[in-house]
Amino acid sequence: MQVLTDNLDLFVLGFTNTGIMFVISAVFALLLGSVIGILRISPSAPMRAVGTVYVNTLRNTPLALLMMFFALGYPKLGLPALDYFTLATVALVLYTASYVAEVFRSGVNSIDKGQTEAARAIGLSFGQVMWVVLLPQAFRNVVPPLMSVFIAALKNTTVASGFSVMQAGAISANMSERGENLLVTLLWVALFFFILVMGLAALQRKFERKWAQS
Amino acid sequence: MSQKKISLSVVGLAALGLVLSACSTAVPGAESDTKPADAVEFPVSSSVELEGSPTFEAMQERGKIILGVKEDQPGFGMRDAATGERSGFDIDLARWIAAELGFGEDRIEYVTIPSQSREQSLTNGDADLIIGMYTISEKRKELVGFAGPYMTNGQSLLVRADNTDIKGEDDMAGHKVCSITGSTPIQYVKQNHPDVETVEFDNMAQCVDALTSSQVDAVTTDEALLIGYTTLAPDQLKVVGKPFTHEGFGIGVSKTDDALRKFVNGLLTEDSDVLQKIYDGNLGSSGVAFQAAEVDNY
């Protein structure tokens, strides 16, 4: 307990940054991922190609590599300077979005083809088919896998500690230099992650119940 | 990545190659100012007795000694990725201690231990000794034992060779300074120089790369380590200012093994000139003198 109370500054700073990074990443990954997901199932071949290339590129690149590019490569491109926190968050958004897109695609695919055909038959456009018929059902189907993607994203924030972002993953490095016991530190970090993930799991159950009744 | 990083590593490999070839071929007269040939051989002691050292007993039982070292610190502990060959001041120091304990070259097993896991590795017995720029601190003494210090050191600054703005600690304000994530040097800068923008990467090479490509203005850590980097690229990098903290490097042993700690302290005290020889062999060309330390046999 003393390990925690003596170094509360580090834990608070670390987990605050982890929280901020996670919330921003989750929101933008959800938006971007939905768009990419829709691209992947759109009737237009070029749009499908864009979606496919995006997912295959981003999902097949290790996150550490992606962050390394943004943290070490981006500043050398002569583009407007961004701080490391922003760069790492952008990397996490792009990476997570590829998983979100696939989850959406699977959600839409799980809906019986007859529904799309029926919607088309009564004259709805592609956009209308998506918004009115498919997406509401797809969203309900994808709540559990989507939450898994977000839980993974929460834990993935720790990768950014290697690239000048002070968050939960960097706590142990700081603590070791302060001469604290590494094992105890890691147990505390793990406990806080556990609590955060439990929160997300509770959110998942709430959505599942809400949409199951409607 | 960047061309500069590549060129820096090429320079590094070339320098390492030079050092290695100088060791093995020992052409008389050649390279005499950079590499004395007598710095690398340590006679292996036989029938070493060490009463009451559980670590030593474990070594003898398994027939070899496990030494925790670094592999990414030029001049101190480097591992050639291609050959697996290890070299540097700390490696020679490790070989010396191993030889004095009765373990020759063929009975040494090196393990690379990241800074964060040093205390845990000693506690678990994953390494018998840790030799690799291990800074002695009171807090750490609660967790592990320290032989030494064998070298005093302090935090200093590495800048690009053409930089004239930064001459020491007080010129850092308004500049970007890089060091390893969460390390003592970066925590020192954050605490004492809130007007400095800090950048943290997982390893020193990334910081040095950021420095050569002008992403940061200075790299800070123990002066000794910085000197190692200047030997790799003397026309690109330089160390400036006086060290602004004072610390000693020690050899980490298990907290419960006072016998081994005292044995190593005895070596460092009685044969202190060996350290100078090892230093000259590895870092003599850097132009920075060896700063011996008085052993604290607590």
Short mmCIF file of C-alpha atoms in Angstrom, two decimals, chain B residues 61-180:
data_model
loop_
_atom_site.label_atom_id
_atom_site.label_comp_id
_atom_site.label_asym_id
_atom_site.label_seq_id
_atom_site.Cartn_x
_atom_site.Cartn_y
_atom_site.Cartn_z
CA GLU B 61 26.60 -26.39 -8.39
CA ARG B 62 25.52 -25.39 -11.88
CA GLY B 63 29.11 -25.12 -13.08
CA LYS B 64 28.85 -21.64 -14.48
CA ILE B 65 28.34 -18.05 -13.49
CA ILE B 66 25.40 -16.01 -14.75
CA LEU B 67 26.18 -12.35 -15.25
CA GLY B 68 23.51 -9.75 -15.87
CA VAL B 69 24.77 -7.12 -18.30
CA LYS B 70 23.60 -4.53 -20.81
CA GLU B 71 23.77 -4.94 -24.55
CA ASP B 72 23.07 -1.47 -25.86
CA GLN B 73 25.60 0.77 -24.17
CA PRO B 74 28.50 1.64 -26.44
CA GLY B 75 31.86 1.38 -24.73
CA PHE B 76 30.34 -0.26 -21.64
CA GLY B 77 28.12 -3.16 -22.55
CA MET B 78 27.51 -3.83 -26.23
CA ARG B 79 26.37 -6.95 -27.98
CA ASP B 80 27.18 -7.33 -31.64
CA ALA B 81 23.86 -8.34 -33.18
CA ALA B 82 25.59 -10.31 -35.93
CA THR B 83 28.15 -12.31 -33.96
CA GLY B 84 26.62 -12.23 -30.49
CA GLU B 85 30.00 -11.02 -29.22
CA ARG B 86 29.87 -8.83 -26.14
CA SER B 87 32.34 -6.07 -25.42
CA GLY B 88 32.88 -2.99 -23.32
CA PHE B 89 34.11 -1.79 -19.95
CA ASP B 90 31.41 -3.55 -17.95
CA ILE B 91 31.88 -6.78 -19.89
CA ASP B 92 35.62 -6.80 -19.17
CA LEU B 93 34.89 -6.00 -15.55
CA ALA B 94 32.46 -8.91 -15.47
CA ARG B 95 35.04 -11.24 -17.02
CA TRP B 96 37.60 -10.15 -14.45
CA ILE B 97 35.32 -10.83 -11.50
CA ALA B 98 34.26 -14.15 -13.01
CA ALA B 99 37.92 -15.14 -13.46
CA GLU B 100 38.69 -14.22 -9.85
CA LEU B 101 35.78 -16.39 -8.77
CA GLY B 102 37.25 -19.26 -10.77
CA PHE B 103 35.08 -19.09 -13.86
CA GLY B 104 36.82 -18.87 -17.21
CA GLU B 105 35.39 -17.51 -20.44
CA ASP B 106 33.68 -20.80 -21.31
CA ARG B 107 31.84 -20.95 -18.00
CA ILE B 108 30.25 -17.51 -18.16
CA GLU B 109 26.67 -17.08 -19.23
CA TYR B 110 25.64 -13.52 -20.01
CA VAL B 111 22.05 -12.43 -19.76
CA THR B 112 20.81 -9.04 -20.85
CA ILE B 113 18.72 -7.58 -18.06
CA PRO B 114 16.58 -4.49 -18.64
CA SER B 115 17.03 -1.75 -16.05
CA GLN B 116 13.56 -2.18 -14.62
CA SER B 117 14.01 -5.87 -13.81
CA ARG B 118 17.42 -5.73 -12.15
CA GLU B 119 16.22 -5.93 -8.55
CA GLN B 120 13.77 -8.71 -9.35
CA SER B 121 16.40 -10.73 -11.24
CA LEU B 122 18.77 -10.62 -8.28
CA THR B 123 16.03 -11.54 -5.86
CA ASN B 124 14.90 -14.43 -8.06
CA GLY B 125 18.46 -15.60 -8.64
CA ASP B 126 18.15 -15.17 -12.42
CA ALA B 127 21.58 -13.50 -12.35
CA ASP B 128 24.43 -13.99 -9.86
CA LEU B 129 25.81 -10.50 -10.36
CA ILE B 130 24.61 -7.48 -12.27
CA ILE B 131 27.31 -5.40 -13.90
CA GLY B 132 26.03 -2.64 -16.11
CA MET B 133 25.94 0.98 -15.02
CA TYR B 134 23.93 0.12 -11.95
CA THR B 135 23.61 3.31 -9.93
CA ILE B 136 23.81 2.83 -6.17
CA SER B 137 21.00 4.49 -4.24
CA GLU B 138 19.85 4.21 -0.65
CA LYS B 139 16.41 3.09 -1.75
CA ARG B 140 17.84 0.35 -3.95
CA LYS B 141 20.07 -0.84 -1.12
CA GLU B 142 16.87 -1.88 0.62
CA LEU B 143 16.24 -4.37 -2.18
CA VAL B 144 19.70 -5.51 -3.31
CA GLY B 145 23.31 -5.50 -2.22
CA PHE B 146 25.90 -3.32 -3.93
CA ALA B 147 29.61 -4.00 -4.24
CA GLY B 148 31.60 -0.93 -5.20
CA PRO B 149 31.20 1.76 -6.35
CA TYR B 150 33.90 1.10 -8.92
CA MET B 151 33.39 4.35 -10.78
CA THR B 152 31.86 7.68 -9.90
CA ASN B 153 29.65 9.36 -12.32
CA GLY B 154 27.12 12.04 -12.83
CA GLN B 155 24.48 13.12 -15.23
CA SER B 156 25.70 15.17 -18.16
CA LEU B 157 24.56 16.38 -21.57
CA LEU B 158 25.17 15.15 -25.08
CA VAL B 159 24.58 17.63 -27.88
CA ARG B 160 25.26 17.88 -31.60
CA ALA B 161 28.86 18.79 -32.32
CA ASP B 162 27.85 22.10 -33.93
CA ASN B 163 25.69 23.20 -31.00
CA THR B 164 27.03 26.24 -29.16
CA ASP B 165 23.87 27.20 -27.21
CA ILE B 166 24.04 24.47 -24.61
CA LYS B 167 27.16 24.49 -22.49
CA GLY B 168 25.80 22.95 -19.33
CA GLU B 169 22.87 22.26 -17.10
CA ASP B 170 21.76 25.91 -16.89
CA ASP B 171 21.42 26.32 -20.65
CA MET B 172 18.77 23.63 -21.01
CA ALA B 173 15.82 25.99 -20.51
CA GLY B 174 13.54 26.14 -23.53
CA HIS B 175 15.24 23.19 -25.21
CA LYS B 176 14.08 19.64 -25.79
CA VAL B 177 15.97 17.11 -23.72
CA CYS B 178 15.70 13.35 -24.19
CA SER B 179 16.41 10.37 -21.96
CA ILE B 180 15.06 6.91 -21.21
#
